[in-house]
PDB file as gemmi writes it, atoms N, CA and C in Angstrom:
CRYST1    1.000    1.000    1.000  90.00  90.00  90.00 P 1                      
ATOM      1  N   MET A   1       0.845  -1.181   0.000  1.00  0.00           N  
ATOM      2  CA  MET A   1       0.000   0.000   0.000  1.00  0.00           C  
ATOM      3  C   MET A   1       0.885   1.236   0.000  1.00  0.00           C  
ATOM      4  N   ASP A   2       0.551   2.184  -0.858  1.00  0.00           N  
ATOM      5  CA  ASP A   2       1.283   3.436  -0.962  1.00  0.00           C  
ATOM      6  C   ASP A   2       0.775   4.396   0.103  1.00  0.00           C  
ATOM      7  N   LEU A   3       1.687   4.950   0.883  1.00  0.00           N  
ATOM      8  CA  LEU A   3       1.278   5.859   1.957  1.00  0.00           C  
ATOM      9  C   LEU A   3       0.614   7.120   1.418  1.00  0.00           C  
ATOM     10  N   ASP A   4       1.021   7.576   0.221  1.00  0.00           N  
ATOM     11  CA  ASP A   4       0.430   8.779  -0.364  1.00  0.00           C  
ATOM     12  C   ASP A   4      -1.018   8.546  -0.798  1.00  0.00           C  
ATOM     13  N   GLU A   5      -1.416   7.293  -0.874  1.00  0.00           N  
ATOM     14  CA  GLU A   5      -2.759   6.936  -1.293  1.00  0.00           C  
ATOM     15  C   GLU A   5      -3.821   7.572  -0.393  1.00  0.00           C  
ATOM     16  N   ASN A   6      -3.514   7.704   0.886  1.00  0.00           N  
ATOM     17  CA  ASN A   6      -4.483   8.222   1.849  1.00  0.00           C  
ATOM     18  C   ASN A   6      -4.504   9.737   1.933  1.00  0.00           C  
ATOM     19  N   LEU A   7      -3.535  10.384   1.321  1.00  0.00           N  
ATOM     20  CA  LEU A   7      -3.479  11.839   1.361  1.00  0.00           C  
ATOM     21  C   LEU A   7      -4.373  12.423   0.277  1.00  0.00           C  
ATOM     22  N   PRO A   8      -4.964  13.577   0.539  1.00  0.00           N  
ATOM     23  CA  PRO A   8      -5.773  14.197  -0.508  1.00  0.00           C  
ATOM     24  C   PRO A   8      -4.878  14.650  -1.657  1.00  0.00           C  
ATOM     25  N   ARG A   9      -5.392  14.564  -2.864  1.00  0.00           N  
ATOM     26  CA  ARG A   9      -4.625  15.023  -4.018  1.00  0.00           C  
ATOM     27  C   ARG A   9      -4.572  16.539  -4.011  1.00  0.00           C  
ATOM     28  N   ARG A  10      -3.550  17.057  -4.659  1.00  0.00           N  
ATOM     29  CA  ARG A  10      -3.419  18.509  -4.706  1.00  0.00           C  
ATOM     30  C   ARG A  10      -4.530  19.107  -5.562  1.00  0.00           C  
ATOM     31  N   ALA A  11      -4.869  20.322  -5.267  1.00  0.00           N  
ATOM     32  CA  ALA A  11      -5.933  21.000  -6.004  1.00  0.00           C  
ATOM     33  C   ALA A  11      -5.544  21.125  -7.470  1.00  0.00           C  
ATOM     34  N   GLY A  12      -6.491  20.901  -8.347  1.00  0.00           N  
ATOM     35  CA  GLY A  12      -6.233  21.032  -9.764  1.00  0.00           C  
ATOM     36  C   GLY A  12      -5.433  19.873 -10.338  1.00  0.00           C  
ATOM     37  N   ASP A  13      -5.448  18.703  -9.686  1.00  0.00           N  
ATOM     38  CA  ASP A  13      -4.709  17.543 -10.149  1.00  0.00           C  
ATOM     39  C   ASP A  13      -5.247  17.118 -11.513  1.00  0.00           C  
ATOM     40  N   PRO A  14      -4.403  17.147 -12.549  1.00  0.00           N  
ATOM     41  CA  PRO A  14      -4.888  16.821 -13.892  1.00  0.00           C  
ATOM     42  C   PRO A  14      -5.362  15.380 -14.027  1.00  0.00           C  
ATOM     43  N   LEU A  15      -4.785  14.453 -13.272  1.00  0.00           N  
ATOM     44  CA  LEU A  15      -5.240  13.060 -13.356  1.00  0.00           C  
ATOM     45  C   LEU A  15      -6.654  12.900 -12.814  1.00  0.00           C  
ATOM     46  N   GLU A  16      -6.922  13.589 -11.734  1.00  0.00           N  
ATOM     47  CA  GLU A  16      -8.274  13.511 -11.168  1.00  0.00           C  
ATOM     48  C   GLU A  16      -9.279  14.134 -12.131  1.00  0.00           C  
ATOM     49  N   ALA A  17      -8.922  15.256 -12.725  1.00  0.00           N  
ATOM     50  CA  ALA A  17      -9.808  15.899 -13.696  1.00  0.00           C  
ATOM     51  C   ALA A  17     -10.041  14.979 -14.899  1.00  0.00           C  
ATOM     52  N   LEU A  18      -8.996  14.306 -15.327  1.00  0.00           N  
ATOM     53  CA  LEU A  18      -9.092  13.402 -16.466  1.00  0.00           C  
ATOM     54  C   LEU A  18     -10.047  12.246 -16.178  1.00  0.00           C  
ATOM     55  N   THR A  19      -9.953  11.685 -14.984  1.00  0.00           N  
ATOM     56  CA  THR A  19     -10.792  10.533 -14.653  1.00  0.00           C  
ATOM     57  C   THR A  19     -12.240  10.918 -14.382  1.00  0.00           C  
ATOM     58  N   ARG A  20     -12.474  12.167 -14.099  1.00  0.00           N  
ATOM     59  CA  ARG A  20     -13.845  12.619 -13.828  1.00  0.00           C  
ATOM     60  C   ARG A  20     -14.553  13.138 -15.078  1.00  0.00           C  
ATOM     61  N   GLN A  21     -13.826  13.291 -16.179  1.00  0.00           N  
ATOM     62  CA  GLN A  21     -14.420  13.841 -17.394  1.00  0.00           C  
ATOM     63  C   GLN A  21     -15.514  12.909 -17.919  1.00  0.00           C  
ATOM     64  N   ASP A  22     -16.644  13.486 -18.273  1.00  0.00           N  
ATOM     65  CA  ASP A  22     -17.759  12.733 -18.825  1.00  0.00           C  
ATOM     66  C   ASP A  22     -17.427  12.343 -20.260  1.00  0.00           C  
ATOM     67  N   LEU A  23     -17.419  11.055 -20.538  1.00  0.00           N  
ATOM     68  CA  LEU A  23     -17.067  10.564 -21.867  1.00  0.00           C  
ATOM     69  C   LEU A  23     -18.287  10.396 -22.772  1.00  0.00           C  
ATOM     70  N   ASP A  24     -19.481  10.490 -22.218  1.00  0.00           N  
ATOM     71  CA  ASP A  24     -20.697  10.268 -23.002  1.00  0.00           C  
ATOM     72  C   ASP A  24     -20.833  11.184 -24.223  1.00  0.00           C  
ATOM     73  N   PRO A  25     -20.491  12.470 -24.125  1.00  0.00           N  
ATOM     74  CA  PRO A  25     -20.694  13.322 -25.297  1.00  0.00           C  
ATOM     75  C   PRO A  25     -19.639  13.142 -26.408  1.00  0.00           C  
ATOM     76  N   LEU A  26     -18.619  12.355 -26.181  1.00  0.00           N  
ATOM     77  CA  LEU A  26     -17.556  12.200 -27.167  1.00  0.00           C  
ATOM     78  C   LEU A  26     -17.958  11.218 -28.268  1.00  0.00           C  
ATOM     79  N   SER A  27     -17.579  11.550 -29.492  1.00  0.00           N  
ATOM     80  CA  SER A  27     -17.834  10.659 -30.625  1.00  0.00           C  
ATOM     81  C   SER A  27     -16.829   9.513 -30.610  1.00  0.00           C  
ATOM     82  N   LEU A  28     -17.049   8.520 -31.454  1.00  0.00           N  
ATOM     83  CA  LEU A  28     -16.113   7.406 -31.549  1.00  0.00           C  
ATOM     84  C   LEU A  28     -14.731   7.898 -31.976  1.00  0.00           C  
ATOM     85  N   ALA A  29     -14.677   8.827 -32.900  1.00  0.00           N  
ATOM     86  CA  ALA A  29     -13.392   9.376 -33.354  1.00  0.00           C  
ATOM     87  C   ALA A  29     -12.692  10.108 -32.211  1.00  0.00           C  
ATOM     88  N   GLU A  30     -13.455  10.851 -31.428  1.00  0.00           N  
ATOM     89  CA  GLU A  30     -12.864  11.562 -30.285  1.00  0.00           C  
ATOM     90  C   GLU A  30     -12.372  10.571 -29.226  1.00  0.00           C  
ATOM     91  N   LEU A  31     -13.121   9.496 -29.019  1.00  0.00           N  
ATOM     92  CA  LEU A  31     -12.691   8.470 -28.056  1.00  0.00           C  
ATOM     93  C   LEU A  31     -11.428   7.776 -28.551  1.00  0.00           C  
ATOM     94  N   ASP A  32     -11.364   7.481 -29.853  1.00  0.00           N  
ATOM     95  CA  ASP A  32     -10.153   6.876 -30.413  1.00  0.00           C  
ATOM     96  C   ASP A  32      -8.953   7.800 -30.260  1.00  0.00           C  
ATOM     97  N   ALA A  33      -9.157   9.085 -30.506  1.00  0.00           N  
ATOM     98  CA  ALA A  33      -8.073  10.064 -30.362  1.00  0.00           C  
ATOM     99  C   ALA A  33      -7.628  10.148 -28.907  1.00  0.00           C  
ATOM    100  N   ARG A  34      -8.578  10.114 -27.996  1.00  0.00           N  
ATOM    101  CA  ARG A  34      -8.251  10.162 -26.567  1.00  0.00           C  
ATOM    102  C   ARG A  34      -7.427   8.938 -26.162  1.00  0.00           C  
ATOM    103  N   VAL A  35      -7.837   7.767 -26.631  1.00  0.00           N  
ATOM    104  CA  VAL A  35      -7.108   6.537 -26.318  1.00  0.00           C  
ATOM    105  C   VAL A  35      -5.684   6.631 -26.861  1.00  0.00           C  
ATOM    106  N   ALA A  36      -5.521   7.128 -28.090  1.00  0.00           N  
ATOM    107  CA  ALA A  36      -4.184   7.244 -28.685  1.00  0.00           C  
ATOM    108  C   ALA A  36      -3.301   8.186 -27.864  1.00  0.00           C  
ATOM    109  N   VAL A  37      -3.857   9.303 -27.430  1.00  0.00           N  
ATOM    110  CA  VAL A  37      -3.087  10.260 -26.622  1.00  0.00           C  
ATOM    111  C   VAL A  37      -2.726   9.648 -25.275  1.00  0.00           C  
ATOM    112  N   LEU A  38      -3.671   8.949 -24.655  1.00  0.00           N  
ATOM    113  CA  LEU A  38      -3.398   8.328 -23.353  1.00  0.00           C  
ATOM    114  C   LEU A  38      -2.362   7.210 -23.484  1.00  0.00           C  
ATOM    115  N   GLU A  39      -2.428   6.426 -24.563  1.00  0.00           N  
ATOM    116  CA  GLU A  39      -1.422   5.376 -24.771  1.00  0.00           C  
ATOM    117  C   GLU A  39      -0.038   5.978 -24.967  1.00  0.00           C  
ATOM    118  N   ALA A  40       0.042   7.101 -25.689  1.00  0.00           N  
ATOM    119  CA  ALA A  40       1.328   7.777 -25.871  1.00  0.00           C  
ATOM    120  C   ALA A  40       1.845   8.305 -24.535  1.00  0.00           C  
ATOM    121  N   GLU A  41       0.956   8.806 -23.696  1.00  0.00           N  
ATOM    122  CA  GLU A  41       1.356   9.313 -22.385  1.00  0.00           C  
ATOM    123  C   GLU A  41       1.810   8.172 -21.482  1.00  0.00           C  
ATOM    124  N   ILE A  42       1.156   7.026 -21.578  1.00  0.00           N  
ATOM    125  CA  ILE A  42       1.575   5.856 -20.809  1.00  0.00           C  
ATOM    126  C   ILE A  42       2.980   5.448 -21.225  1.00  0.00           C  
ATOM    127  N   ALA A  43       3.247   5.401 -22.526  1.00  0.00           N  
ATOM    128  CA  ALA A  43       4.580   5.033 -23.013  1.00  0.00           C  
ATOM    129  C   ALA A  43       5.623   6.033 -22.524  1.00  0.00           C  
ATOM    130  N   ARG A  44       5.304   7.318 -22.565  1.00  0.00           N  
ATOM    131  CA  ARG A  44       6.234   8.359 -22.101  1.00  0.00           C  
ATOM    132  C   ARG A  44       6.504   8.211 -20.606  1.00  0.00           C  
ATOM    133  N   THR A  45       5.463   7.914 -19.842  1.00  0.00           N  
ATOM    134  CA  THR A  45       5.596   7.744 -18.397  1.00  0.00           C  
ATOM    135  C   THR A  45       6.421   6.501 -18.066  1.00  0.00           C  
ATOM    136  N   GLN A  46       6.186   5.415 -18.793  1.00  0.00           N  
ATOM    137  CA  GLN A  46       6.960   4.191 -18.559  1.00  0.00           C  
ATOM    138  C   GLN A  46       8.433   4.397 -18.914  1.00  0.00           C  
ATOM    139  N   ALA A  47       8.706   5.159 -19.972  1.00  0.00           N  
ATOM    140  CA  ALA A  47      10.096   5.447 -20.345  1.00  0.00           C  
ATOM    141  C   ALA A  47      10.780   6.265 -19.254  1.00  0.00           C  
ATOM    142  N   GLN A  48      10.073   7.245 -18.698  1.00  0.00           N  
ATOM    143  CA  GLN A  48      10.643   8.058 -17.616  1.00  0.00           C  
ATOM    144  C   GLN A  48      10.886   7.198 -16.382  1.00  0.00           C  
ATOM    145  N   LYS A  49       9.966   6.302 -16.095  1.00  0.00           N  
ATOM    146  CA  LYS A  49      10.130   5.411 -14.950  1.00  0.00           C  
ATOM    147  C   LYS A  49      11.369   4.537 -15.132  1.00  0.00           C  
ATOM    148  N   ALA A  50      11.563   4.011 -16.348  1.00  0.00           N  
ATOM    149  CA  ALA A  50      12.738   3.176 -16.628  1.00  0.00           C  
ATOM    150  C   ALA A  50      14.024   3.981 -16.471  1.00  0.00           C  
ATOM    151  N   ARG A  51      14.024   5.231 -16.946  1.00  0.00           N  
ATOM    152  CA  ARG A  51      15.206   6.086 -16.777  1.00  0.00           C  
ATOM    153  C   ARG A  51      15.469   6.358 -15.306  1.00  0.00           C  
ATOM    154  N   SER A  52      14.411   6.598 -14.554  1.00  0.00           N  
ATOM    155  CA  SER A  52      14.564   6.872 -13.119  1.00  0.00           C  
ATOM    156  C   SER A  52      15.106   5.655 -12.386  1.00  0.00           C  
ATOM    157  N   LEU A  53      14.604   4.481 -12.720  1.00  0.00           N  
ATOM    158  CA  LEU A  53      15.090   3.254 -12.086  1.00  0.00           C  
ATOM    159  C   LEU A  53      16.559   3.012 -12.423  1.00  0.00           C  
ATOM    160  N   SER A  54      16.921   3.268 -13.674  1.00  0.00           N  
ATOM    161  CA  SER A  54      18.309   3.085 -14.102  1.00  0.00           C  
ATOM    162  C   SER A  54      19.223   4.064 -13.372  1.00  0.00           C  
ATOM    163  N   HIS A  55      18.779   5.300 -13.260  1.00  0.00           N  
ATOM    164  CA  HIS A  55      19.556   6.331 -12.564  1.00  0.00           C  
ATOM    165  C   HIS A  55      19.727   5.944 -11.101  1.00  0.00           C  
ATOM    166  N   ARG A  56      18.660   5.460 -10.497  1.00  0.00           N  
ATOM    167  CA  ARG A  56      18.707   5.053  -9.092  1.00  0.00           C  
ATOM    168  C   ARG A  56      19.676   3.890  -8.901  1.00  0.00           C  
ATOM    169  N   ALA A  57      19.606   2.917  -9.808  1.00  0.00           N  
ATOM    170  CA  ALA A  57      20.503   1.758  -9.706  1.00  0.00           C  
ATOM    171  C   ALA A  57      21.956   2.193  -9.863  1.00  0.00           C  
ATOM    172  N   SER A  58      22.215   3.125 -10.771  1.00  0.00           N  
ATOM    173  CA  SER A  58      23.579   3.630 -10.952  1.00  0.00           C  
ATOM    174  C   SER A  58      24.065   4.351  -9.703  1.00  0.00           C  
ATOM    175  N   ALA A  59      23.207   5.165  -9.128  1.00  0.00           N  
ATOM    176  CA  ALA A  59      23.567   5.895  -7.903  1.00  0.00           C  
ATOM    177  C   ALA A  59      23.816   4.924  -6.750  1.00  0.00           C  
ATOM    178  N   ASP A  60      22.953   3.922  -6.632  1.00  0.00           N  
ATOM    179  CA  ASP A  60      23.118   2.925  -5.565  1.00  0.00           C  
ATOM    180  C   ASP A  60      24.446   2.182  -5.727  1.00  0.00           C  
ATOM    181  N   GLN A  61      24.777   1.838  -6.959  1.00  0.00           N  
ATOM    182  CA  GLN A  61      26.032   1.106  -7.216  1.00  0.00           C  
ATOM    183  C   GLN A  61      27.231   2.009  -6.920  1.00  0.00           C  
ATOM    184  N   LEU A  62      27.139   3.272  -7.281  1.00  0.00           N  
ATOM    185  CA  LEU A  62      28.237   4.209  -7.061  1.00  0.00           C  
ATOM    186  C   LEU A  62      28.501   4.415  -5.577  1.00  0.00           C  
ATOM    187  N   PHE A  63      27.427   4.495  -4.801  1.00  0.00           N  
ATOM    188  CA  PHE A  63      27.575   4.801  -3.382  1.00  0.00           C  
ATOM    189  C   PHE A  63      27.478   3.578  -2.483  1.00  0.00           C  
ATOM    190  N   ARG A  64      27.500   2.393  -3.085  1.00  0.00           N  
ATOM    191  CA  ARG A  64      27.454   1.161  -2.301  1.00  0.00           C  
ATOM    192  C   ARG A  64      28.692   1.077  -1.417  1.00  0.00           C  
ATOM    193  N   ARG A  65      28.503   0.600  -0.240  1.00  0.00           N  
ATOM    194  CA  ARG A  65      29.633   0.494   0.699  1.00  0.00           C  
ATOM    195  C   ARG A  65      30.124  -0.903   0.772  1.00  0.00           C  
TER     196      ARG A  65                                                      
END                                                                             
C-alpha cells in the first residue's frame, strides 16, 4: 500500500480531472483520439520510470559500501 494513497490530491490535479471527465458526449473518433493520446502518455511515463530506475541503480552502485 502506498502511503500517499491516503493523502488528498493537490488541487487542480490533472489526473483527477481526467478521470472525472464525462465521456458520453464524445464521438467514436474523439474516443479513439483520446485513447491514442493516453497510450502515448503511458509510453512516455513508462520510459521516464525506466530512466529513473536506471539512474537510481547507478547511484546505488556508485555509493554502495
